[in-house]
Amino acid sequence: MSLPGVLMLDAAGLEAGLLATAATARGHQVHAATTAAAYEGYGPELKGLLAGHLVTDFARPGRALDEIAAYARRCGVGAVLTVNEYLTELAAHLCTELGVPGNDPGWAHAARDKAAMAEAFAAAGVRAPYTVLVRDDAELRAALAGPRVGFPCVIKPVAGAGSAGVTVVSGPAGAAAAADAARKTAGMYASGADPRVLVQAYAAGTEYSVESFTQDGATTHLAVTRKQVTGGAKRVETGHSLPVCLPPAVEAAVYREVEAAIRAAGIRHGASHTEVIVSGDGRCAVIEIGARLAAGQIGALIQHALGIDVWAALLDVALGRPAALTPSAHGYAAVRFVTSPHTGRLTSLYGFPRRGPGVPFVRWRAAIGGLVREPGANGHRLGSFVVTGLDADEVEERADALLRRVRIRVEPALENNGQVRPASTSAIAP
Ligand SMILES: Nc1ncnc2c1ncn2[C@@H]1O[C@H](COP(=O)(O)OP(=O)(O)O)[C@@H](O)[C@H]1O
Ligand SMILES: [Mg+2]
C-alpha cells in the first residue's frame, strides 16, 4: 500500500525545504498549496521534490480551505503541515476537514491573532502582560492613561510576526506613531487594513522561547532557548542559544505557563513555539505562542545540540505516529544574526564565518550594493551562522567572537523620506 501523501501549506523557506526533504526521503509524496507568486520563487530543488502543487489564494481562507481540501482528497493526503506562521489557523481547519491529526480549529485563531490570544490567555489564567485592544486614537489615549499599562509599554499589530510593527514606547509622545506603524503592518495574507492595535504592559526580564511538541494533547518540551534581542524601541532577535538550563523552580513555572498557553491555543497535535519573559524574581510572562516549529534556525539548533530529528518528528506528529523526541546528543548550539547599524547601501563585507568544524551553517542574504536597513524587524537581518559544541560557555564565546569579526561597510543612501543617513564602518556585535 502506498504511503499517505503529505501536504504543506506554503513550502517557501529553509525550514519548509527541510521538511519536504525529510518527507520525500521517507517515501511520501509531498504536495504544496501555495500562491502563484510564492510558487514562482520556489527553487528548482524544491520544485523537484514536489509531487504536485495547488495554486490558491490564502487571503480568502474560506475558499482556499475548500480548494485545498478537494485537492488533498484527490491526492490521498494523510498529513497537513505548515511552518508558515500565517497559515496555522488554516492548517487546523484543513486537518479537521480531512480527518487527519491537527489542532483544534475552534481555538486556532488564538495562536495567530494576538487580540484573541490575549483573551484566550486571560480566560485560561495564563500569566501574560496586561493587554488592551484599541481601534482609534481616543482609545489609544484611554489605554495609555489606564493604571495597568504605564511606560514603557509595547504597541503591536494584532496579526504580525517577526517583530514587524512592534514598538516599545517610552512615553506618550511616541504612542500615536507606534500605533500607526502597527496598523500598517498587515499580516502576510491580510485582505484589507485592520484598524486594531494592541497596547501591552511591558514585561521586564530575560527573553526565552520554549520549543514543544504536543501529541494527542500530551506535551514534550524539547528545549528552552535564550534570545538575544536588540534594546530600544525595536526588538529584533539577533541570536538564539539552546538548550538553556533554568533553575528548577523557574523551569517549572515556565513550563506551567507554556502548557497552559498550549492548551489555550488549542494545540493538540503539532509543534509550538512559546515566547516568554522571565523577571529577575523568576516570574514568567507569556508574550506569544505560535502553533508551529520555531523559525530562525531553532529547529536546526535542536537537531545539532540534542540530536532530535525535528523534521521527522513533525511528520510523525502530523501522521499521528509516535514521534522520537528523546535527545540522542547533549551538546549546545547557537545562532547569531548579522544586522546593519544603519540604513544605507551595503558596500562591503569582511570576516563573515565560513562553514567548517563547529560552524555547520552559514547564510548571507544581503546583496553587496543593495540597500540594508537599521533593524526594525527580523526580516531586516542580513545573514546568520550556527555554532555548535559540547560546552555552553565555549559555544557562546565562539559565536560572539565570530560575530565581532564580521565587518560591513554601509554608505549613505537616500531613504524614502529623502533624508541621508551617515556612512559607517562597524562591527556588528550587539
Ligand atoms: N509585553 C512585552 N514586554 C516586553 N517586551 C515585549 C513585549 N511584547 C513584545 N516584546 C518584545 O518585542 C518582540 C516582538 O514582539 P512579539 O509579540 O513577539 O511579536 P512578533 O509576533 O512580531 O514576534 C518580542 O520578542 C519582545 O522582545
Ligand atoms: Mg515574537
Short mmCIF file of C-alpha atoms and ligand atoms in Angstrom, two decimals:
data_model
loop_
_atom_site.label_atom_id
_atom_site.label_comp_id
_atom_site.label_asym_id
_atom_site.label_seq_id
_atom_site.Cartn_x
_atom_site.Cartn_y
_atom_site.Cartn_z
CA MET A 1 0.00 0.00 0.00
CA SER A 2 1.34 3.42 -0.84
CA LEU A 3 2.17 5.85 1.95
CA PRO A 4 -0.16 8.76 2.69
CA GLY A 5 0.59 11.97 0.84
CA VAL A 6 1.90 14.97 2.76
CA LEU A 7 0.51 18.42 2.09
CA MET A 8 2.42 21.55 3.01
CA LEU A 9 0.68 24.88 3.25
CA ASP A 10 3.29 27.08 1.58
CA ALA A 11 6.67 25.42 1.13
CA ALA A 12 8.86 28.54 0.86
CA GLY A 13 11.93 28.93 3.05
CA LEU A 14 14.65 26.88 4.62
CA GLU A 15 12.54 25.06 7.22
CA ALA A 16 9.84 24.06 4.71
CA GLY A 17 12.54 22.74 2.37
CA LEU A 18 13.99 20.57 5.13
CA LEU A 19 10.55 19.24 5.97
CA ALA A 20 9.77 18.43 2.33
CA THR A 21 13.15 16.70 2.04
CA ALA A 22 12.50 14.61 5.16
CA ALA A 23 9.05 13.57 3.91
CA THR A 24 10.24 12.58 0.43
CA ALA A 25 13.21 10.71 1.93
CA ARG A 26 10.67 8.60 3.80
CA GLY A 27 8.83 7.82 0.60
CA HIS A 28 5.88 10.22 0.93
CA GLN A 29 4.61 12.21 -1.99
CA VAL A 30 4.81 15.85 -0.97
CA HIS A 31 2.36 18.42 -2.27
CA ALA A 32 2.26 22.15 -1.68
CA ALA A 33 -0.67 24.53 -1.57
CA THR A 34 0.74 27.91 -2.40
CA THR A 35 0.14 31.23 -4.06
CA ALA A 36 1.13 31.88 -7.67
CA ALA A 37 3.74 34.44 -6.57
CA ALA A 38 5.28 32.16 -3.94
CA TYR A 39 5.47 29.24 -6.36
CA GLU A 40 7.44 31.43 -8.78
CA GLY A 41 10.05 31.84 -6.07
CA TYR A 42 10.45 28.12 -5.30
CA GLY A 43 13.91 26.93 -6.37
CA PRO A 44 14.43 24.01 -8.76
CA GLU A 45 15.37 21.70 -5.89
CA LEU A 46 12.09 22.29 -4.06
CA LYS A 47 10.06 22.07 -7.26
CA GLY A 48 11.83 18.77 -7.97
CA LEU A 49 10.77 17.42 -4.58
CA LEU A 50 7.10 18.22 -5.01
CA ALA A 51 4.79 15.59 -6.46
CA GLY A 52 2.28 18.34 -7.19
CA HIS A 53 1.07 21.76 -6.17
CA LEU A 54 -2.13 23.74 -5.98
CA VAL A 55 -2.22 27.47 -6.53
CA THR A 56 -4.71 29.12 -4.21
CA ASP A 57 -5.35 32.46 -2.52
CA PHE A 58 -4.62 32.39 1.21
CA ALA A 59 -6.16 35.86 1.54
CA ARG A 60 -9.54 34.15 1.05
CA PRO A 61 -9.26 31.38 3.62
CA GLY A 62 -12.80 30.01 3.20
CA ARG A 63 -12.30 29.44 -0.48
CA ALA A 64 -8.72 28.26 0.00
CA LEU A 65 -9.96 25.68 2.52
CA ASP A 66 -12.47 24.23 0.03
CA GLU A 67 -9.98 24.17 -2.83
CA ILE A 68 -7.18 22.64 -0.78
CA ALA A 69 -9.44 20.03 0.82
CA ALA A 70 -10.66 18.91 -2.62
CA TYR A 71 -7.06 18.75 -3.91
CA ALA A 72 -5.89 16.87 -0.80
CA ARG A 73 -8.65 14.26 -1.18
CA ARG A 74 -7.72 13.71 -4.81
CA CYS A 75 -4.06 13.21 -3.86
CA GLY A 76 -4.58 10.88 -0.89
CA VAL A 77 -3.18 13.32 1.65
CA GLY A 78 -2.84 11.91 5.18
CA ALA A 79 -0.87 14.72 6.84
CA VAL A 80 -1.04 18.52 6.69
CA LEU A 81 1.91 20.62 7.77
CA THR A 82 2.99 24.21 7.72
CA VAL A 83 5.94 26.14 9.06
CA ASN A 84 4.34 29.39 7.95
CA GLU A 85 3.04 31.26 10.99
CA TYR A 86 0.28 32.88 8.94
CA LEU A 87 -1.21 29.56 7.84
CA THR A 88 -1.51 27.70 11.14
CA GLU A 89 -5.18 28.52 11.51
CA LEU A 90 -5.99 27.33 8.01
CA ALA A 91 -3.97 24.17 8.72
CA ALA A 92 -6.11 23.41 11.79
CA HIS A 93 -9.33 23.79 9.80
CA LEU A 94 -7.97 21.68 6.97
CA CYS A 95 -6.93 18.87 9.32
CA THR A 96 -10.43 18.73 10.76
CA GLU A 97 -11.96 18.82 7.29
CA LEU A 98 -9.75 15.92 6.15
CA GLY A 99 -9.94 14.00 9.42
CA VAL A 100 -6.15 13.98 9.95
CA PRO A 101 -4.31 14.89 13.19
CA GLY A 102 -4.22 18.62 13.82
CA ASN A 103 -5.01 21.41 16.23
CA ASP A 104 -8.43 22.46 17.48
CA PRO A 105 -9.90 24.73 14.77
CA GLY A 106 -12.12 26.36 17.38
CA TRP A 107 -9.05 27.85 19.12
CA ALA A 108 -6.51 28.04 16.30
CA HIS A 109 -7.30 31.73 15.79
CA ALA A 110 -5.84 32.39 19.25
CA ALA A 111 -2.39 31.29 18.07
CA ARG A 112 -2.49 33.81 15.24
CA ASP A 113 -4.49 36.86 16.27
CA LYS A 114 -2.91 38.43 19.34
CA ALA A 115 -6.19 40.00 20.49
CA ALA A 116 -7.81 36.55 20.52
CA MET A 117 -4.62 35.20 22.13
CA ALA A 118 -4.84 37.74 24.97
CA GLU A 119 -8.48 36.78 25.56
CA ALA A 120 -7.73 33.05 25.47
CA PHE A 121 -4.79 33.52 27.87
CA ALA A 122 -6.90 35.60 30.26
CA ALA A 123 -9.72 33.02 30.20
CA ALA A 124 -7.26 30.17 30.84
CA GLY A 125 -5.36 32.03 33.56
CA VAL A 126 -2.08 32.15 31.58
CA ARG A 127 0.27 34.78 33.04
CA ALA A 128 0.68 37.30 30.23
CA PRO A 129 1.22 41.08 30.04
CA TYR A 130 -1.95 43.12 30.52
CA THR A 131 -3.27 43.87 27.02
CA VAL A 132 -5.78 46.39 25.67
CA LEU A 133 -7.18 46.34 22.15
CA VAL A 134 -7.62 49.84 20.67
CA ARG A 135 -9.25 50.92 17.43
CA ASP A 136 -8.53 54.66 17.28
CA ASP A 137 -6.51 57.45 18.88
CA ALA A 138 -9.08 58.14 21.59
CA GLU A 139 -9.00 54.50 22.69
CA LEU A 140 -5.21 54.60 22.48
CA ARG A 141 -5.05 57.62 24.84
CA ALA A 142 -7.52 55.95 27.22
CA ALA A 143 -5.46 52.75 27.25
CA LEU A 144 -2.22 54.63 27.95
CA ALA A 145 -3.87 56.53 30.79
CA GLY A 146 -5.06 53.29 32.40
CA PRO A 147 -3.28 52.20 35.59
CA ARG A 148 -2.26 48.78 34.27
CA VAL A 149 -0.26 49.88 31.22
CA GLY A 150 2.20 52.72 32.06
CA PHE A 151 5.54 53.39 30.36
CA PRO A 152 7.41 51.79 28.83
CA CYS A 153 4.66 49.87 27.10
CA VAL A 154 4.52 47.85 23.92
CA ILE A 155 2.37 48.71 20.90
CA LYS A 156 2.00 45.91 18.41
CA PRO A 157 -0.05 44.73 15.44
CA VAL A 158 -2.78 42.21 16.06
CA ALA A 159 -1.65 39.78 13.39
CA GLY A 160 2.05 40.48 12.84
CA ALA A 161 5.11 38.27 13.15
CA GLY A 162 8.88 38.58 13.21
CA SER A 163 8.76 41.73 15.38
CA ALA A 164 7.44 43.78 12.43
CA GLY A 165 5.45 46.81 13.57
CA VAL A 166 6.19 46.16 17.28
CA THR A 167 7.45 49.21 19.22
CA VAL A 168 8.50 49.62 22.81
CA VAL A 169 7.17 53.09 23.62
CA SER A 170 8.89 55.03 26.38
CA GLY A 171 6.44 57.93 26.73
CA PRO A 172 3.16 59.37 25.42
CA ALA A 173 4.88 61.29 22.58
CA GLY A 174 5.79 58.15 20.61
CA ALA A 175 2.50 56.30 21.02
CA ALA A 176 0.49 57.59 18.04
CA ALA A 177 3.35 56.93 15.59
CA ALA A 178 3.86 53.46 17.06
CA ALA A 179 0.14 52.72 16.67
CA ASP A 180 0.31 53.88 13.04
CA ALA A 181 3.31 51.62 12.42
CA ALA A 182 1.42 48.68 13.96
CA ARG A 183 -1.68 49.39 11.85
CA LYS A 184 0.43 49.47 8.69
CA THR A 185 1.89 46.05 9.45
CA ALA A 186 -0.73 43.87 7.85
CA GLY A 187 -0.31 40.12 8.10
CA MET A 188 1.13 38.23 5.14
CA TYR A 189 -2.22 37.36 3.57
CA ALA A 190 -4.28 40.22 5.03
CA SER A 191 -7.09 41.17 2.70
CA GLY A 192 -7.50 44.74 4.00
CA ALA A 193 -6.40 47.30 6.58
CA ASP A 194 -7.05 46.39 10.21
CA PRO A 195 -7.65 49.39 12.49
CA ARG A 196 -6.99 47.27 15.59
CA VAL A 197 -3.77 47.67 17.56
CA LEU A 198 -2.65 46.17 20.86
CA VAL A 199 -1.28 48.15 23.78
CA GLN A 200 0.52 45.93 26.22
CA ALA A 201 2.20 46.37 29.59
CA TYR A 202 5.96 45.99 29.34
CA ALA A 203 7.37 42.78 30.82
CA ALA A 204 10.91 43.38 32.08
CA GLY A 205 13.32 40.45 32.23
CA THR A 206 15.15 37.90 30.12
CA GLU A 207 13.54 36.58 26.97
CA TYR A 208 13.33 32.86 26.21
CA SER A 209 11.29 30.65 23.97
CA VAL A 210 10.14 27.12 24.67
CA GLU A 211 10.07 24.65 21.80
CA SER A 212 7.45 21.96 22.37
CA PHE A 213 5.73 19.09 20.59
CA THR A 214 2.22 18.04 21.51
CA GLN A 215 0.72 14.69 20.54
CA ASP A 216 -2.83 13.71 21.48
CA GLY A 217 -2.74 16.58 23.96
CA ALA A 218 0.46 15.39 25.72
CA THR A 219 3.29 17.91 25.52
CA THR A 220 7.06 17.31 25.43
CA HIS A 221 9.34 20.34 25.76
CA LEU A 222 12.41 19.87 23.60
CA ALA A 223 14.37 22.89 24.74
CA VAL A 224 14.34 26.31 26.30
CA THR A 225 16.03 28.85 24.01
CA ARG A 226 17.67 32.06 25.22
CA LYS A 227 17.23 35.07 22.92
CA GLN A 228 19.50 37.94 22.18
CA VAL A 229 17.23 40.84 21.34
CA THR A 230 18.08 44.42 20.37
CA GLY A 231 17.22 47.00 23.03
CA GLY A 232 15.43 50.27 22.43
CA ALA A 233 12.21 50.83 20.55
CA LYS A 234 12.59 47.98 18.04
CA ARG A 235 13.18 44.49 19.41
CA VAL A 236 14.80 42.35 16.75
CA GLU A 237 16.03 38.85 17.62
CA THR A 238 19.79 38.75 16.97
CA GLY A 239 20.64 35.38 18.48
CA HIS A 240 19.27 32.13 19.90
CA SER A 241 21.05 29.60 22.09
CA LEU A 242 19.91 26.23 23.38
CA PRO A 243 19.35 24.21 25.47
CA VAL A 244 19.23 26.62 28.38
CA CYS A 245 19.16 25.13 31.85
CA LEU A 246 16.93 27.24 34.08
CA PRO A 247 16.84 26.85 37.87
CA PRO A 248 14.33 24.03 38.56
CA ALA A 249 11.70 26.29 40.18
CA VAL A 250 11.89 28.77 37.30
CA GLU A 251 11.76 25.98 34.72
CA ALA A 252 8.69 24.53 36.42
CA ALA A 253 6.99 27.95 36.40
CA VAL A 254 7.87 28.48 32.73
CA TYR A 255 6.61 25.03 31.69
CA ARG A 256 3.41 25.53 33.68
CA GLU A 257 2.60 28.74 31.81
CA VAL A 258 3.68 27.33 28.44
CA GLU A 259 1.47 24.25 28.88
CA ALA A 260 -1.46 26.45 29.82
CA ALA A 261 -0.79 28.59 26.73
CA ILE A 262 -0.61 25.48 24.52
CA ARG A 263 -3.99 24.32 25.81
CA ALA A 264 -5.49 27.82 25.50
CA ALA A 265 -4.47 27.98 21.82
CA GLY A 266 -6.00 24.57 21.06
CA ILE A 267 -2.67 22.92 20.21
CA ARG A 268 -3.19 19.18 20.43
CA HIS A 269 -1.13 17.69 17.55
CA GLY A 270 1.92 19.66 16.49
CA ALA A 271 4.86 21.83 17.33
CA SER A 272 4.64 25.08 19.23
CA HIS A 273 6.96 27.98 19.91
CA THR A 274 6.14 29.97 23.02
CA GLU A 275 7.94 33.20 23.81
CA VAL A 276 8.24 34.14 27.45
CA ILE A 277 9.94 36.80 29.56
CA VAL A 278 11.25 35.75 32.97
CA SER A 279 11.61 38.56 35.51
CA GLY A 280 14.51 38.88 37.94
CA ASP A 281 12.46 37.19 40.66
CA GLY A 282 11.69 34.19 38.41
CA ARG A 283 8.15 35.05 37.33
CA CYS A 284 7.18 34.10 33.80
CA ALA A 285 5.01 36.13 31.40
CA VAL A 286 3.95 34.58 28.09
CA ILE A 287 4.48 37.06 25.25
CA GLU A 288 3.07 34.95 22.44
CA ILE A 289 2.57 31.43 21.14
CA GLY A 290 2.88 30.13 17.59
CA ALA A 291 1.35 26.80 16.53
CA ARG A 292 4.44 25.83 14.58
CA LEU A 293 8.08 24.98 14.94
CA ALA A 294 10.25 27.99 15.74
CA ALA A 295 11.88 29.80 12.85
CA GLY A 296 15.31 31.46 12.94
CA GLN A 297 17.30 28.22 12.73
CA ILE A 298 15.95 26.97 16.08
CA GLY A 299 14.91 23.65 14.51
CA ALA A 300 18.47 23.16 13.28
CA LEU A 301 19.87 24.12 16.69
CA ILE A 302 17.73 21.42 18.31
CA GLN A 303 18.99 18.92 15.80
CA HIS A 304 22.65 19.83 16.31
CA ALA A 305 22.56 20.13 20.08
CA LEU A 306 20.14 17.36 21.02
CA GLY A 307 20.20 15.02 18.04
CA ILE A 308 16.41 15.15 17.67
CA ASP A 309 15.28 14.98 14.06
CA VAL A 310 12.66 17.69 14.29
CA TRP A 311 11.59 17.32 10.66
CA ALA A 312 10.93 13.59 11.03
CA ALA A 313 9.17 14.33 14.33
CA LEU A 314 6.91 16.95 12.74
CA LEU A 315 6.00 14.45 10.08
CA ASP A 316 5.24 11.71 12.61
CA VAL A 317 3.04 14.01 14.67
CA ALA A 318 1.14 15.10 11.56
CA LEU A 319 0.66 11.45 10.55
CA GLY A 320 -0.49 10.52 14.05
CA ARG A 321 2.51 8.29 14.73
CA PRO A 322 4.61 8.42 17.90
CA ALA A 323 7.44 10.90 17.35
CA ALA A 324 11.01 10.25 18.56
CA LEU A 325 11.67 13.21 20.85
CA THR A 326 14.29 11.83 23.22
CA PRO A 327 17.66 13.59 22.88
CA SER A 328 20.43 11.41 21.49
CA ALA A 329 23.08 14.10 21.98
CA HIS A 330 23.88 16.50 24.80
CA GLY A 331 25.57 19.42 23.11
CA TYR A 332 24.82 23.09 22.72
CA ALA A 333 24.07 25.24 19.69
CA ALA A 334 23.69 28.92 18.98
CA VAL A 335 22.82 31.08 16.01
CA ARG A 336 23.86 34.68 15.54
CA PHE A 337 22.30 37.11 13.09
CA VAL A 338 24.19 39.95 11.48
CA THR A 339 22.35 43.27 11.30
CA SER A 340 23.29 46.64 9.87
CA PRO A 341 23.91 49.51 12.28
CA HIS A 342 22.34 51.97 9.83
CA THR A 343 20.06 52.16 6.88
CA GLY A 344 22.12 52.65 3.73
CA ARG A 345 23.86 50.88 0.88
CA LEU A 346 25.93 47.83 1.75
CA THR A 347 29.30 48.26 0.03
CA SER A 348 31.49 45.61 1.62
CA LEU A 349 31.50 42.60 3.91
CA TYR A 350 34.56 41.11 5.62
CA GLY A 351 35.06 38.39 8.15
CA PHE A 352 31.79 36.54 7.75
CA PRO A 353 32.43 32.99 9.02
CA ARG A 354 32.79 30.04 6.69
CA ARG A 355 31.16 26.67 7.20
CA GLY A 356 33.51 24.26 8.91
CA PRO A 357 34.03 22.26 12.10
CA GLY A 358 31.80 23.67 14.83
CA VAL A 359 30.12 26.02 12.32
CA PRO A 360 27.66 23.78 10.46
CA PHE A 361 25.61 26.50 8.81
CA VAL A 362 26.24 29.95 7.38
CA ARG A 363 23.96 32.06 5.23
CA TRP A 364 24.49 35.55 3.88
CA ARG A 365 21.39 37.09 2.34
CA ALA A 366 22.11 40.75 1.60
CA ALA A 367 23.49 41.77 -1.81
CA ILE A 368 26.60 43.91 -1.92
CA GLY A 369 25.43 47.19 -3.44
CA GLY A 370 21.90 46.68 -2.15
CA LEU A 371 20.02 48.68 0.46
CA VAL A 372 20.11 47.47 4.04
CA ARG A 373 18.13 48.72 6.99
CA GLU A 374 18.73 49.51 10.57
CA PRO A 375 16.94 46.51 12.06
CA GLY A 376 13.29 47.17 12.73
CA ALA A 377 12.08 43.59 12.24
CA ASN A 378 13.60 40.12 11.99
CA GLY A 379 13.28 40.38 8.20
CA HIS A 380 16.00 43.08 8.17
CA ARG A 381 18.70 40.66 9.32
CA LEU A 382 21.47 40.26 6.75
CA GLY A 383 22.91 36.86 7.47
CA SER A 384 23.31 34.17 10.08
CA PHE A 385 25.61 31.42 11.22
CA VAL A 386 25.26 28.48 13.59
CA VAL A 387 27.90 27.45 16.13
CA THR A 388 27.86 24.07 17.88
CA GLY A 389 29.89 22.37 20.58
CA LEU A 390 29.68 20.46 23.81
CA ASP A 391 30.15 23.29 26.26
CA ALA A 392 27.62 26.12 26.52
CA ASP A 393 30.08 28.83 27.58
CA GLU A 394 32.56 27.87 24.89
CA VAL A 395 29.88 27.95 22.18
CA GLU A 396 28.60 31.33 23.35
CA GLU A 397 32.09 32.80 23.40
CA ARG A 398 32.95 31.43 19.98
CA ALA A 399 29.67 32.67 18.48
CA ASP A 400 30.19 36.16 19.87
CA ALA A 401 33.85 36.20 18.81
CA LEU A 402 32.86 35.21 15.25
CA LEU A 403 30.22 37.92 15.23
CA ARG A 404 32.73 40.56 16.36
CA ARG A 405 34.93 39.70 13.37
CA VAL A 406 32.17 40.50 10.88
CA ARG A 407 32.69 43.95 9.37
CA ILE A 408 30.35 45.59 6.95
CA ARG A 409 30.51 49.00 5.36
CA VAL A 410 27.27 50.82 4.85
CA GLU A 411 27.35 54.00 2.75
CA PRO A 412 24.76 56.75 2.98
CA ALA A 413 21.74 56.22 0.82
CA LEU A 414 18.62 58.26 0.38
CA GLU A 415 15.74 56.94 2.39
CA ASN A 416 12.16 57.14 1.20
CA ASN A 417 11.74 60.40 3.06
CA GLY A 418 14.73 61.91 1.22
CA GLN A 419 16.98 62.05 4.29
CA VAL A 420 20.59 60.94 4.11
CA ARG A 421 21.96 58.56 6.72
CA PRO A 422 25.64 58.74 7.66
CA ALA A 423 28.12 56.16 6.43
CA SER A 424 29.57 53.75 8.93
CA THR A 425 32.14 51.03 9.27
CA SER A 426 31.15 48.86 12.12
CA ALA A 427 31.48 45.64 13.88
CA ILE A 428 28.04 44.16 14.17
CA ALA A 429 28.27 42.86 17.67
CA PRO A 430 25.20 43.88 19.65
N1 LIG B 1 4.81 42.90 26.59
C1 LIG B 1 6.09 42.93 26.24
N2 LIG B 1 7.04 43.27 27.15
C2 LIG B 1 8.35 43.34 26.81
N3 LIG B 1 8.80 43.09 25.57
C3 LIG B 1 7.90 42.74 24.62
C4 LIG B 1 6.51 42.64 24.91
N4 LIG B 1 5.86 42.29 23.79
C5 LIG B 1 6.80 42.18 22.84
N5 LIG B 1 8.01 42.46 23.33
C6 LIG B 1 9.29 42.44 22.58
O1 LIG B 1 9.03 42.61 21.20
C7 LIG B 1 9.36 41.42 20.46
C8 LIG B 1 8.33 41.17 19.38
O2 LIG B 1 7.04 41.06 19.95
P1 LIG B 1 6.11 39.79 19.69
O3 LIG B 1 4.86 39.97 20.46
O4 LIG B 1 6.88 38.56 19.93
O5 LIG B 1 5.77 39.97 18.16
P2 LIG B 1 6.05 39.06 16.87
O6 LIG B 1 4.86 38.18 16.76
O7 LIG B 1 6.17 40.02 15.75
O8 LIG B 1 7.31 38.26 17.15
C9 LIG B 1 9.47 40.33 21.50
O9 LIG B 1 10.36 39.32 21.08
C10 LIG B 1 9.98 41.10 22.72
O10 LIG B 1 11.39 41.32 22.63
MG MG B 2 7.66 37.07 18.76
#
